[in-house]
XYZ file of C-alpha atoms in Angstrom:
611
model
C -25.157 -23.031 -36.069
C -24.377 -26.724 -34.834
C -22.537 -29.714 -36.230
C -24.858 -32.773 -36.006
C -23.043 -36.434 -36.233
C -25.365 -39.104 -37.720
C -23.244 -42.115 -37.017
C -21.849 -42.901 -33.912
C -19.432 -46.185 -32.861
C -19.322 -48.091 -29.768
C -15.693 -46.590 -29.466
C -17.836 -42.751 -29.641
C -20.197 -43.837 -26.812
C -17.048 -45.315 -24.366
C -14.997 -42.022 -25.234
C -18.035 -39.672 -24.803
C -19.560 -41.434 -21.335
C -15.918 -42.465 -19.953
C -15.532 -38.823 -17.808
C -19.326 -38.813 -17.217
C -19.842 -39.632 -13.676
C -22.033 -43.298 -13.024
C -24.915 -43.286 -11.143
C -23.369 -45.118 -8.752
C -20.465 -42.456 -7.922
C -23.340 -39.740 -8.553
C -25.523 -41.341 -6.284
C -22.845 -41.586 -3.634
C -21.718 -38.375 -3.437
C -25.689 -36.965 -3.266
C -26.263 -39.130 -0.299
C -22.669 -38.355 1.535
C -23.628 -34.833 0.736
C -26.912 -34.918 2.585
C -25.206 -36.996 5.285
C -23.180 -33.793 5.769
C -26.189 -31.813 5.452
C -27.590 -33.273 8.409
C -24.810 -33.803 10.392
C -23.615 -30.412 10.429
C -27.338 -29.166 10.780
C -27.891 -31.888 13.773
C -24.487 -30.384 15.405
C -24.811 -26.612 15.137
C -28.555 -26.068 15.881
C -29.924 -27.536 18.816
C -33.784 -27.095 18.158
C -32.366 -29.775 14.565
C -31.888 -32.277 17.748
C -34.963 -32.304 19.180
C -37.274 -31.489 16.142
C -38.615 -34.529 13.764
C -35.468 -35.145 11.974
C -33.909 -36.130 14.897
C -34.576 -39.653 14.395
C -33.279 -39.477 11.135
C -30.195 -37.323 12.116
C -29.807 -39.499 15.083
C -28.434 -42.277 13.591
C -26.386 -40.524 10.977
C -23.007 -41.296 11.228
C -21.101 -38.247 13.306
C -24.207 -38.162 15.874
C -22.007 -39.878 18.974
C -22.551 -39.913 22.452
C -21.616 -36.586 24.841
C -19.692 -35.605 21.887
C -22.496 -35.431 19.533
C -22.400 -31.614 18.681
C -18.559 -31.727 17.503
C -18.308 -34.860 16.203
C -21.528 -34.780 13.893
C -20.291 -31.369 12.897
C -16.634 -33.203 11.881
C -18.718 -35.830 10.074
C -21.022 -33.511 7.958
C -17.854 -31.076 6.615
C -15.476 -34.146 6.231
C -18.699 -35.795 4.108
C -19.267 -32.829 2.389
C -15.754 -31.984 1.079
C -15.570 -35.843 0.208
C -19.065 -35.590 -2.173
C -17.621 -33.830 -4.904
C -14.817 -36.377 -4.897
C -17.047 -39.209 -4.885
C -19.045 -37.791 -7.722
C -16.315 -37.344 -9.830
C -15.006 -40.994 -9.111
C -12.082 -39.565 -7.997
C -9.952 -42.813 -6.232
C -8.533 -40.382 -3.039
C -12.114 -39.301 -2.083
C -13.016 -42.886 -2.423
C -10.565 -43.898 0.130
C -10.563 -41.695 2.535
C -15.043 -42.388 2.467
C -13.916 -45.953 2.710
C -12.163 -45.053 6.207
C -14.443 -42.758 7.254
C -17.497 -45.071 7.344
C -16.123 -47.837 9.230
C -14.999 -45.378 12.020
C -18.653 -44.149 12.177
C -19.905 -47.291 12.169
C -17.959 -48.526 15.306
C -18.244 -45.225 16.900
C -22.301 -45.397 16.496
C -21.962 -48.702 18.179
C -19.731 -48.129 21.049
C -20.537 -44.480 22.263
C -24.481 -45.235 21.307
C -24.934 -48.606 21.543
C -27.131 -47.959 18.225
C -27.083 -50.995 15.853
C -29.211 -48.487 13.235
C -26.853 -45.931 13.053
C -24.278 -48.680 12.615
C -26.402 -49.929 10.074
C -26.228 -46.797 8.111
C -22.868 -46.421 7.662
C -22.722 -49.871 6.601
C -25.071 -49.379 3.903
C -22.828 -46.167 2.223
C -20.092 -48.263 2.559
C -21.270 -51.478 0.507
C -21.661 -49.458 -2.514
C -18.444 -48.015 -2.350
C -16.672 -50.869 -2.266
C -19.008 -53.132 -4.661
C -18.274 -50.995 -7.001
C -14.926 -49.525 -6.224
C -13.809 -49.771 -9.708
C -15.611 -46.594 -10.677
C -13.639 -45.075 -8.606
C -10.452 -44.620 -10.459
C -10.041 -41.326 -11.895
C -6.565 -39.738 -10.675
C -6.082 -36.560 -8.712
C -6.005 -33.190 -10.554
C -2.964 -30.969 -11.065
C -2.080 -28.900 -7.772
C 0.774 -26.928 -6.142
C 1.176 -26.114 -2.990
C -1.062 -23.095 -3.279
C -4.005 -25.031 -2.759
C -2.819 -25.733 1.213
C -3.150 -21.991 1.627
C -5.997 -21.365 -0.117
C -8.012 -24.323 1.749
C -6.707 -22.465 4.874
C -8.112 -19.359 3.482
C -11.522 -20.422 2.624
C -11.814 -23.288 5.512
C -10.554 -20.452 7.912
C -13.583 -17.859 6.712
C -15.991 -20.382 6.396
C -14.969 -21.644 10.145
C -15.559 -18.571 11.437
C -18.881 -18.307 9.601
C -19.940 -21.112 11.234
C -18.748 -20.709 14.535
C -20.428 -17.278 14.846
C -23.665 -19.442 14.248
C -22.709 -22.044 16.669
C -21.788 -19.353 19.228
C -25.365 -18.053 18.768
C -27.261 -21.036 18.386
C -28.248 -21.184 21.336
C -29.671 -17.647 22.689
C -31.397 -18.996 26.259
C -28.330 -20.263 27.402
C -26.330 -17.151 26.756
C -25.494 -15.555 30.350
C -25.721 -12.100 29.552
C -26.090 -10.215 26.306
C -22.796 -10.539 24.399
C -21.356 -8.214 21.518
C -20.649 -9.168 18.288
C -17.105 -8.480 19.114
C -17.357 -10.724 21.946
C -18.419 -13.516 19.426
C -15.473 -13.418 17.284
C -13.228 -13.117 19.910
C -14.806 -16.740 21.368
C -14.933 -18.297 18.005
C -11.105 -17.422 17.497
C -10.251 -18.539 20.839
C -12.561 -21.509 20.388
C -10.981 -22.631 16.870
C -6.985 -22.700 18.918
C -8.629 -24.735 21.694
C -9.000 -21.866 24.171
C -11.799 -20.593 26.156
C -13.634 -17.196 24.985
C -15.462 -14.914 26.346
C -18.834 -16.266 26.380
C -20.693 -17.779 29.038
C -23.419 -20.364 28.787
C -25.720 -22.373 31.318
C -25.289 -25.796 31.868
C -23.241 -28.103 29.553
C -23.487 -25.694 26.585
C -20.281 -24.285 27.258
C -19.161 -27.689 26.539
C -20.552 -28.944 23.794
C -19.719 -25.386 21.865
C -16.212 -25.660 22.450
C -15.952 -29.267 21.137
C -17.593 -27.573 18.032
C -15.563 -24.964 17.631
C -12.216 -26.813 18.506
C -13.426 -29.475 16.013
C -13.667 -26.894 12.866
C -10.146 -25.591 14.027
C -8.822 -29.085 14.222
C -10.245 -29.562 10.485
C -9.001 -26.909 9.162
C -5.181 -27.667 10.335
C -5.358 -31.012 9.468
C -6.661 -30.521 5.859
C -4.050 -27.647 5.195
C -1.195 -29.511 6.582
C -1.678 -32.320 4.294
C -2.378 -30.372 1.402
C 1.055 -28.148 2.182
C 2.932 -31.540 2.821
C 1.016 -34.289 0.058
C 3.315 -35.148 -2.951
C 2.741 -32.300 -5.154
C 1.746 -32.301 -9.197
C 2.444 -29.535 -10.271
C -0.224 -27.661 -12.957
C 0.529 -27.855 -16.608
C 3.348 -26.284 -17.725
C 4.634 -26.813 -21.439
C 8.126 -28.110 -21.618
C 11.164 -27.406 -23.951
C 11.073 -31.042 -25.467
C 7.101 -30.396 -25.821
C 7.750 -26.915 -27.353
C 10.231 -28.031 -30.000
C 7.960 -30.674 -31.301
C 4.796 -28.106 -31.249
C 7.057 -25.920 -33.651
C 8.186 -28.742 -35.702
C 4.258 -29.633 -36.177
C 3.593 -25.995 -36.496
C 6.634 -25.103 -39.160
C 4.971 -28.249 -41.500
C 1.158 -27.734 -40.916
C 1.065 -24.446 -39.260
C -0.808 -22.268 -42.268
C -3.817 -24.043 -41.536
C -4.950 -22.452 -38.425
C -4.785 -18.741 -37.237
C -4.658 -20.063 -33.767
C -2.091 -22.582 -34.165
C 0.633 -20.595 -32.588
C -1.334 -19.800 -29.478
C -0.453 -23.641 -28.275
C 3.136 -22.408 -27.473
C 1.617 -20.630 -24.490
C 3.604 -22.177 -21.665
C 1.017 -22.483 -19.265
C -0.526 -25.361 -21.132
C 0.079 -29.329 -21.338
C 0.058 -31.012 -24.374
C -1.202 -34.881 -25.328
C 0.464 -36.032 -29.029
C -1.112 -38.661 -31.156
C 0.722 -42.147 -31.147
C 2.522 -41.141 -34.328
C 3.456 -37.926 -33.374
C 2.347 -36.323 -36.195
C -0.516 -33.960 -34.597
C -1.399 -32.644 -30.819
C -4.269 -30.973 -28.736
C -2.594 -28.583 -25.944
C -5.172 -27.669 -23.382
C -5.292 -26.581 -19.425
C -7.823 -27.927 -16.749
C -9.637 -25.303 -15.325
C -11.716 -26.244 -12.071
C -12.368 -30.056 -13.502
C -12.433 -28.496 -17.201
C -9.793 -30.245 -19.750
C -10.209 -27.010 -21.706
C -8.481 -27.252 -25.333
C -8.408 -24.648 -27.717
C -8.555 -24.195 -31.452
C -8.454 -27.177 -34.075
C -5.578 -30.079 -33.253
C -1.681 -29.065 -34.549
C -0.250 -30.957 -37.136
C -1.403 -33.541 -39.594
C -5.081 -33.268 -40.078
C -5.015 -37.594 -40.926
C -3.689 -37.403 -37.842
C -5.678 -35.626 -35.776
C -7.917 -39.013 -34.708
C -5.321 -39.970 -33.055
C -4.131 -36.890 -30.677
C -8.389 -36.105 -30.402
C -8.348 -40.369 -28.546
C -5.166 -39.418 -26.250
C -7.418 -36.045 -25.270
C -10.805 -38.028 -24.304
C -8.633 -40.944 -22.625
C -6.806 -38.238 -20.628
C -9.953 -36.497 -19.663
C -11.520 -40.339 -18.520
C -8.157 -41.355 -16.961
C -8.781 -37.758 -14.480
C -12.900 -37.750 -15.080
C -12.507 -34.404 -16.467
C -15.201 -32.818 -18.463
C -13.985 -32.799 -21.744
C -14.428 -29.093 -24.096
C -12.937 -27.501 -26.875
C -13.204 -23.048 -27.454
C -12.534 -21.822 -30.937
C -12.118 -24.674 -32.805
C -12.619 -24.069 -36.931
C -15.723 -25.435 -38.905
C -13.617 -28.391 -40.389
C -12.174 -29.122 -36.706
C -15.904 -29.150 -35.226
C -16.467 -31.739 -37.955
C -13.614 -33.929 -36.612
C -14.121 -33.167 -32.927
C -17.638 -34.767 -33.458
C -17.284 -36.991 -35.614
C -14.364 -39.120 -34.096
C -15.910 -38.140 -29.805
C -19.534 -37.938 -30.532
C -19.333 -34.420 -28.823
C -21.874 -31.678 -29.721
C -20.550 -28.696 -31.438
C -22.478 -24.809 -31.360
C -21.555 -21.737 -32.554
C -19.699 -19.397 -30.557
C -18.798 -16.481 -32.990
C -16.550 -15.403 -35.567
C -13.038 -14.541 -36.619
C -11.937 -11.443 -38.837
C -9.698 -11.795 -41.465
C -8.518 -9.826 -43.659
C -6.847 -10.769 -47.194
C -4.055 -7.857 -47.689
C -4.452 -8.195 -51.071
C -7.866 -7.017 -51.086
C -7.653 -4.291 -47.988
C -7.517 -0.569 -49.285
C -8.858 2.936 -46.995
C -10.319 3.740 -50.502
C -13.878 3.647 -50.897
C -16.970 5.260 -48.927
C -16.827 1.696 -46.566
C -13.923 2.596 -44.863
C -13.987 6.218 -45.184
C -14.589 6.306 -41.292
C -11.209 4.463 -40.854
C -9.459 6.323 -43.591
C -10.420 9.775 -42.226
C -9.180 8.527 -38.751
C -5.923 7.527 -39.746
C -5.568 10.662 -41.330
C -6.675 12.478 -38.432
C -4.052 10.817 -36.120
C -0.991 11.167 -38.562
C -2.050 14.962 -38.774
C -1.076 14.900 -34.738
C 2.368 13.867 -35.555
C 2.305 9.927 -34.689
C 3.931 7.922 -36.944
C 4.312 3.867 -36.828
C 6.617 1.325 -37.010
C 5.872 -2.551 -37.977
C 8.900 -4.578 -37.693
C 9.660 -8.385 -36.553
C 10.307 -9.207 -33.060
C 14.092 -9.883 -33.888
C 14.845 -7.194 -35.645
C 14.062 -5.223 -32.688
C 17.231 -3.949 -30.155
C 16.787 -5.890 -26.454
C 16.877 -2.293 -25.290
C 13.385 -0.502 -26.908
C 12.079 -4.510 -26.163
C 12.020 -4.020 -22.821
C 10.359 -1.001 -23.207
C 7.647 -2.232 -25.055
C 7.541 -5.500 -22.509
C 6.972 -3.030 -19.530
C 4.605 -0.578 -21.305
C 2.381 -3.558 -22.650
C 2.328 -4.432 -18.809
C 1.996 -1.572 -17.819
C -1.344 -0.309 -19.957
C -3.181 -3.196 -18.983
C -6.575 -2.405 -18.097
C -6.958 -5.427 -15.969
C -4.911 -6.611 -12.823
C -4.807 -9.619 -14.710
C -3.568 -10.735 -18.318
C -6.678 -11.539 -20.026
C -6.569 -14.438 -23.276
C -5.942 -18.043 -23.526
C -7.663 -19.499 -26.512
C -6.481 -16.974 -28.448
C -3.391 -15.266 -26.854
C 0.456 -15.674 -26.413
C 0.894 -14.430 -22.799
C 4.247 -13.191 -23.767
C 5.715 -10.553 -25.686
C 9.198 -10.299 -27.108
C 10.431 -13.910 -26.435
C 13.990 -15.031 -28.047
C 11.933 -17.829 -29.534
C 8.906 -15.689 -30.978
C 11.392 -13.871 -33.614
C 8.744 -14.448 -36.263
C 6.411 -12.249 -34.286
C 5.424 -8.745 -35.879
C 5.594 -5.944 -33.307
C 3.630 -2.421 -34.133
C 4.170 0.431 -32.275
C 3.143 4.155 -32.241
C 4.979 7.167 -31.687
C 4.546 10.982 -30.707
C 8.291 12.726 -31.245
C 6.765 16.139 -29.749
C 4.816 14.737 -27.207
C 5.402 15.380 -23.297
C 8.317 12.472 -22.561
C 6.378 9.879 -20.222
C 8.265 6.553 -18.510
C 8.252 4.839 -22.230
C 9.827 7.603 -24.484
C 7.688 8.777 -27.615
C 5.984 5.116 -27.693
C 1.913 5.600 -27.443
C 0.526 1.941 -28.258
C 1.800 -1.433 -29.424
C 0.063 -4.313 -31.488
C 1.619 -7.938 -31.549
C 0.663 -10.251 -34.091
C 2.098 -14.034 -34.364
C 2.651 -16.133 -37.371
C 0.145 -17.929 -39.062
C 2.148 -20.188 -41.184
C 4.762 -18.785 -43.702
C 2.472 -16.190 -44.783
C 0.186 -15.233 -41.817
C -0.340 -13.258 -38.907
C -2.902 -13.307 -36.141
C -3.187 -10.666 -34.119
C -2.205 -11.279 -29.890
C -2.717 -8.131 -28.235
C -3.304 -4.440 -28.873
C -1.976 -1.991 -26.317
C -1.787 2.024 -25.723
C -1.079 4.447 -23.583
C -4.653 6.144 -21.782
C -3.241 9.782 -22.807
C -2.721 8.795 -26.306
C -5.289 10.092 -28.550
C -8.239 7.569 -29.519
C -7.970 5.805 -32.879
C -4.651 4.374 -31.907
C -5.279 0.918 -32.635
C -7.175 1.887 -35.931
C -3.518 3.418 -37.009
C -1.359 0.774 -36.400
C -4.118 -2.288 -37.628
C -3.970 -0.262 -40.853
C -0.326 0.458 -40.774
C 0.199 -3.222 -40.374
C -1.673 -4.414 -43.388
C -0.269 -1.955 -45.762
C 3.587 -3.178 -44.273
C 2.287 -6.982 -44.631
C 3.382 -7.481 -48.134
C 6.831 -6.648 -47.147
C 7.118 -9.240 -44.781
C 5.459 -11.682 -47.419
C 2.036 -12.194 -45.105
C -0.876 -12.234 -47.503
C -3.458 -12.489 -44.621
C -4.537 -11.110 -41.492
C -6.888 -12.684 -38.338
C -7.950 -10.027 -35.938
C -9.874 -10.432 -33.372
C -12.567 -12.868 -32.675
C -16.157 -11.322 -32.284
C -18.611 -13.712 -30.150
C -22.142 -14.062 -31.327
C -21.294 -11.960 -34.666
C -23.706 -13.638 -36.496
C -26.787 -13.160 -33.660
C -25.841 -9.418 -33.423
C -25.498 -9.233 -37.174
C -29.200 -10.722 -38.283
C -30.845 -9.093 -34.687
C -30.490 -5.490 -36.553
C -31.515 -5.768 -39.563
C -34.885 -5.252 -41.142
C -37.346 -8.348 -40.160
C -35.858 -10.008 -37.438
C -37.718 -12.073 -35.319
C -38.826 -11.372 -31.779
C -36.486 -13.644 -30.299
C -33.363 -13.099 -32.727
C -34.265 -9.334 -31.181
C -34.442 -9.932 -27.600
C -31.545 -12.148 -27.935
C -29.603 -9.402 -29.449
C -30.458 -6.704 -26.815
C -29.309 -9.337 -23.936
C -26.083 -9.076 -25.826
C -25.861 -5.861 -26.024
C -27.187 -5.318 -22.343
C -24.162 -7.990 -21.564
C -22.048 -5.184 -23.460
C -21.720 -3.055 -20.879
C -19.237 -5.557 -18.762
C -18.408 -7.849 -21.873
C -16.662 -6.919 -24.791
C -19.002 -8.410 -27.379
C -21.428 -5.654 -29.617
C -17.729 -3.402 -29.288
C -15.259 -6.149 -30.630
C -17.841 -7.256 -33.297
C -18.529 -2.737 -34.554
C -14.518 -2.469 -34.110
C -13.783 -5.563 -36.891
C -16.289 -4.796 -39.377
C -14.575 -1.431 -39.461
C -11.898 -3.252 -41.627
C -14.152 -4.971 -44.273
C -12.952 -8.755 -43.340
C -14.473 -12.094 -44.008
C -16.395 -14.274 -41.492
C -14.629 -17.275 -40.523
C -17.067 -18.900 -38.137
C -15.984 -20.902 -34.344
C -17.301 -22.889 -32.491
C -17.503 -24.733 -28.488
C -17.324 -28.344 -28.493
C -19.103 -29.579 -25.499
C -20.291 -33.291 -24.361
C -23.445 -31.829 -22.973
C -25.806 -29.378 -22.337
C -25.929 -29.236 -18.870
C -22.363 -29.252 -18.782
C -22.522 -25.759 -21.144
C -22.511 -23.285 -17.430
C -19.409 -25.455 -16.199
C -17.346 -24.935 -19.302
C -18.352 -21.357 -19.594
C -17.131 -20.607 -16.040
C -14.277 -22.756 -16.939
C -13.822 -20.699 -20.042
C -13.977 -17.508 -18.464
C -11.255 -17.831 -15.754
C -9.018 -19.655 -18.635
C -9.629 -16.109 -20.243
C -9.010 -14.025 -17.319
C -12.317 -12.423 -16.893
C -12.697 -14.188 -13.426
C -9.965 -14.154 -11.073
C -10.384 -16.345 -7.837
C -6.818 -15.768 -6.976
C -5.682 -12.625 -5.166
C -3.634 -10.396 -7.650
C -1.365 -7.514 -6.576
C -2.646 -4.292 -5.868
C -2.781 -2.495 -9.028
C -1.556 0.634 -7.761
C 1.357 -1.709 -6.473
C 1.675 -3.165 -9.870
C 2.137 0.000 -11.838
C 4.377 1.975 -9.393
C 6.758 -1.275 -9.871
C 6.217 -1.115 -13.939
C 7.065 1.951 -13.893
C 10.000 1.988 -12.086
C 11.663 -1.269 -13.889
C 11.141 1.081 -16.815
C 12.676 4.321 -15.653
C 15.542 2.181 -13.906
C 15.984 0.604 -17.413
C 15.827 4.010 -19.694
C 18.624 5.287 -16.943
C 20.544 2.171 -17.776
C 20.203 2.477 -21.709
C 20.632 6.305 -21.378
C 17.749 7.569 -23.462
C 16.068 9.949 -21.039
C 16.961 13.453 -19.150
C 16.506 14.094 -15.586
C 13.488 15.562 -16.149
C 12.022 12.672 -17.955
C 13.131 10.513 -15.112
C 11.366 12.135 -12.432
C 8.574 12.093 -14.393
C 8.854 8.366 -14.465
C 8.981 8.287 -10.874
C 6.157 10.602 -10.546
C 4.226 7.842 -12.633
């Protein structure tokens, strides 16, 4: 399902094409690419040099007198870490081209004496500065993790490269060196120092200029990152907060996902009255928002313009994950953006949910199954809860994580058991006969948020591995039949991608492709949570409530979905702590706490410790 938009203003077409790169920035950053291309192809392999391209490659800027190996090799990775700058009209990438060109230029001319190669640096840099006001999009978010992870990736792929300069050139090799041997030079040769390697001739030479030239890159590019003026990434702050809940306390019943904009690892742009937002996070040159805009929908117009003018101000490529049916319809309409179906949200009216009937006799017999083991549950709000048995459930919800990482951003909290979050329902499990283990008698948790005054959405569902299965069955069902009590009427559970296509693929006279394109899904399954969370929701007789991406175009569909999918947690670039590290830590936080509080024996405490 998409969202067409008949009508579109000149305003549409300046928001929509404002982060779009121009040809002219696109074209720049293609040819610096290929620049670097050659020049790092004309300094690393020797037969490049004397092969046809040579003329071309010749006169490239980087290709300098006895220094030609190293230097075109500086050229062709400084040009090719510039090109994605320069494509994104990014202004630092643009200046830092605009200095690099001229140098070439007088460097062809002095060293070479070649008024072509001159020529050619010339000629990059007249479009750059012609049209230097398309380059004026402002630097991303960054920290100062980014000067260790370019040392990280600029010190593997250094050493990837040197072990193919090192052996670029076999019939100068004296001897027949080890592989071991060629490390050790290209470390020596990245600090400046002489290897173990011999070569014939002037080889010698010209590979140690290489190799001290990637060294001397990769220092110089982490020391500035480490020491630049640092922006920190978004964080959301306590002034930014407060007025998110103000909007949210007025205008919050609208959306189940409203409350998910609290999560503190967001930023947040507000329309010029104030009266509605869009919080969002940029996620490798992805302004990612999420859900439909807080606050006044009139509004909305307003905070949608401060998002697109953000995204143009940074040339970000501008998306939106989960947003309702009525906020695809204003996403479009006011940005011209394209809007497609993503999937579905389950929720459940507590007025209508009963375990009678042969529909949800599976549940019902489940549920009876488990209470018949001697759990029972507990559903209470987040401040009604002692700080004590909070901390428990903080740790254990860490601590049962099946991923090193905490998964959810579109529709997730990222915290449990905040002061602030007092509205928050907490359900938990217990097992009073059961074998004590580092959390006491609790077996799983679910945490819901408010929806408005009479809402919940659920943010996470937890258990212990040893509990038996069906836990989260219990306490979904033990929630809605405690929901009246705490005067919520409805219920969002999870979201279930591609519902619809999985829905219509097995049924009786469905198309070849609505077939095949279920069975991908399913295949996708296996690693994905997407045939499971859909079978797991329709267990509880809900209603549909479709969701949908917002994107600006199709081609920029793979780049959001990556985006989306590190935003989510399901790809990690970072490098987490060992998980066995991880749990031995939870697990001790928790037994050191229980000691504190009291609540367990000795025997339950080396237990813990076993853990």
């Amino acid at each position: 399902m998409s969202i067409g938009v008949p009508n579109r203003s000149s305003r549409v077409r300046q928001l929509i094409r404002g982060p779009r790169p121009e040809a002219v920035p696109a074209l720049v950053g293609r040819a610096c690419a290929l620049v670097g291309l050659l020049d790092v192809a004309a300094g690393v392999f020797p037969r490049f040099r004397h092969s046809r391209m040579h003329t071309m490659a010749e006169v490239l800027p980087g290709a300098l007198g006895p220094f030609a190996a190293a230097l075109s090799l500086s050229a062709g990775v400084l040009l090719l870490l510039l090109a994605h700058g320069l494509k994104r009209s990014k202004r630092r990438a643009w200046r830092a081209a605009v200095a690099l060109l001229p140098a070439g230029a007088v460097a062809q001319f002095t060293y070479r004496h070649s008024l072509v190669g001159a020529l050619i640096s010339v000629a990059l840099l007249v479009p750059l500065l012609r049209h230097r006001d398309q380059f004026a999009a402002l630097p991303d978010p960054r920290s100062r993790w980014r000067a260790l992870a370019n040392f990280v990736l600029m010190g593997a792929g250094s050493l990837g490269l040197g072990l193919v300069i090192v052996s670029a050139h076999p019939g100068r090799l004296v001897g027949d060196p080890s592989l071991a041997d060629r490390i050790s030079h290209v470390l020596y040769g990245l600090f400046g120092f002489e290897g173990p390697v011999d070569y014939q001739g002037n080889t010698s030479w010209t590979v140690a200029f290489s190799l001290g030239a990637l060294g001397l890159l990769t220092a110089i590019t982490t020391v500035y990152l480490a020491f630049r003026p640092e922006h920190p990434a978004a964080r959301l702050t306590d002034e930014d907060e407060a007025r998110l809940r103000a909007l949210l306390d007025k205008h919050g019943r609208r959306d189940s996902l409203g409350h998910f904009a609290l999560r503190r690892d967001k930023a947040v742009v507000f329309s010029p009255s104030g009266k509605a937002a869009v919080t969002y996070r940029v996620v490798s040159g992805v302004m990612l928002a999420s859900g439909d805009p807080i606050g006044d929908v009139e509004a909305w117009p307003g905070a949608i313009e401060r998002f697109m003018d953000e995204a143009k101000a940074h040339s970000w490529t501008p998306a939106v994950m989960g947003c309702s049916e009525t906020g695809g319809e204003v996403w479009t309409r006011e940005t011209g953006l394209d809007a497609l179906e993503l999937g579905d949200e389950a929720v459940v009216d507590v007025a209508d949910f009963s375990l009678a009937g042969r529909a949800m006799r599976n549940v019902r017999q489940m549920v009876k199954r488990i209470e018949r083991a001697g759990y029972e549950t507990r559903v209470r709000r987040v401040r009604d809860i002692g700080e004590g048995e909070l901390e428990r459930i903080r740790l254990a919800a860490e601590d049962w994580r099946g991923t090193d990482t905490e998964r959810g951003f579109s529709m997730a909290l990222g915290r449990i058991g905040d002061p602030t979050d007092g509205d928050c329902l907490i359900a938990t499990a217990h097992k009073a006969d059961a074998e004590p283990g580092p959390y006491g008698d609790l077996k799983a948790i679910l945490h819901f948020v408010p929806w408005g005054p009479d809402g919940a959405s659920l943010d996470l569902m937890r258990r212990d591995r040893s509990a038996d299965p069906g836990m989260n069955e219990l306490l979904i069902v033990a929630s809605l039949q405690a929901a009246p009590k705490f005067d919520v009427a409805r219920v969002s559970l999870n979201f279930a991608m591609f519902r619809s296509a999985l829905a219509r693929g097995e049924k009786i006279g469905a198309g070849p492709v609505l077939r095949a394109w279920r069975g991908l899904l399913v295949f996708l399954s296996r690693w994905f949570q997407i045939e499971s969370l859909y079978k797991f929701n329709a267990k509880f007789q809900p209603r549909w409530e479709p969701r949908f991406v917002v994107y600006r175009a199709s081609g920029d569909l793979p780049r959001i979905g990556f985006a989306a999918m590190q935003a989510e947690g399901f790809v990690n670039l970072a490098l987490p702590l060992p998980r066995f590290l991880r749990r031995r830590t939870s697990a001790a936080r928790a037994c050191a706490h229980a000691v504190a509080e009291h609540t367990m024996t000795d025997r339950d405490v080396r237990a813990a410790q076993a853990h």
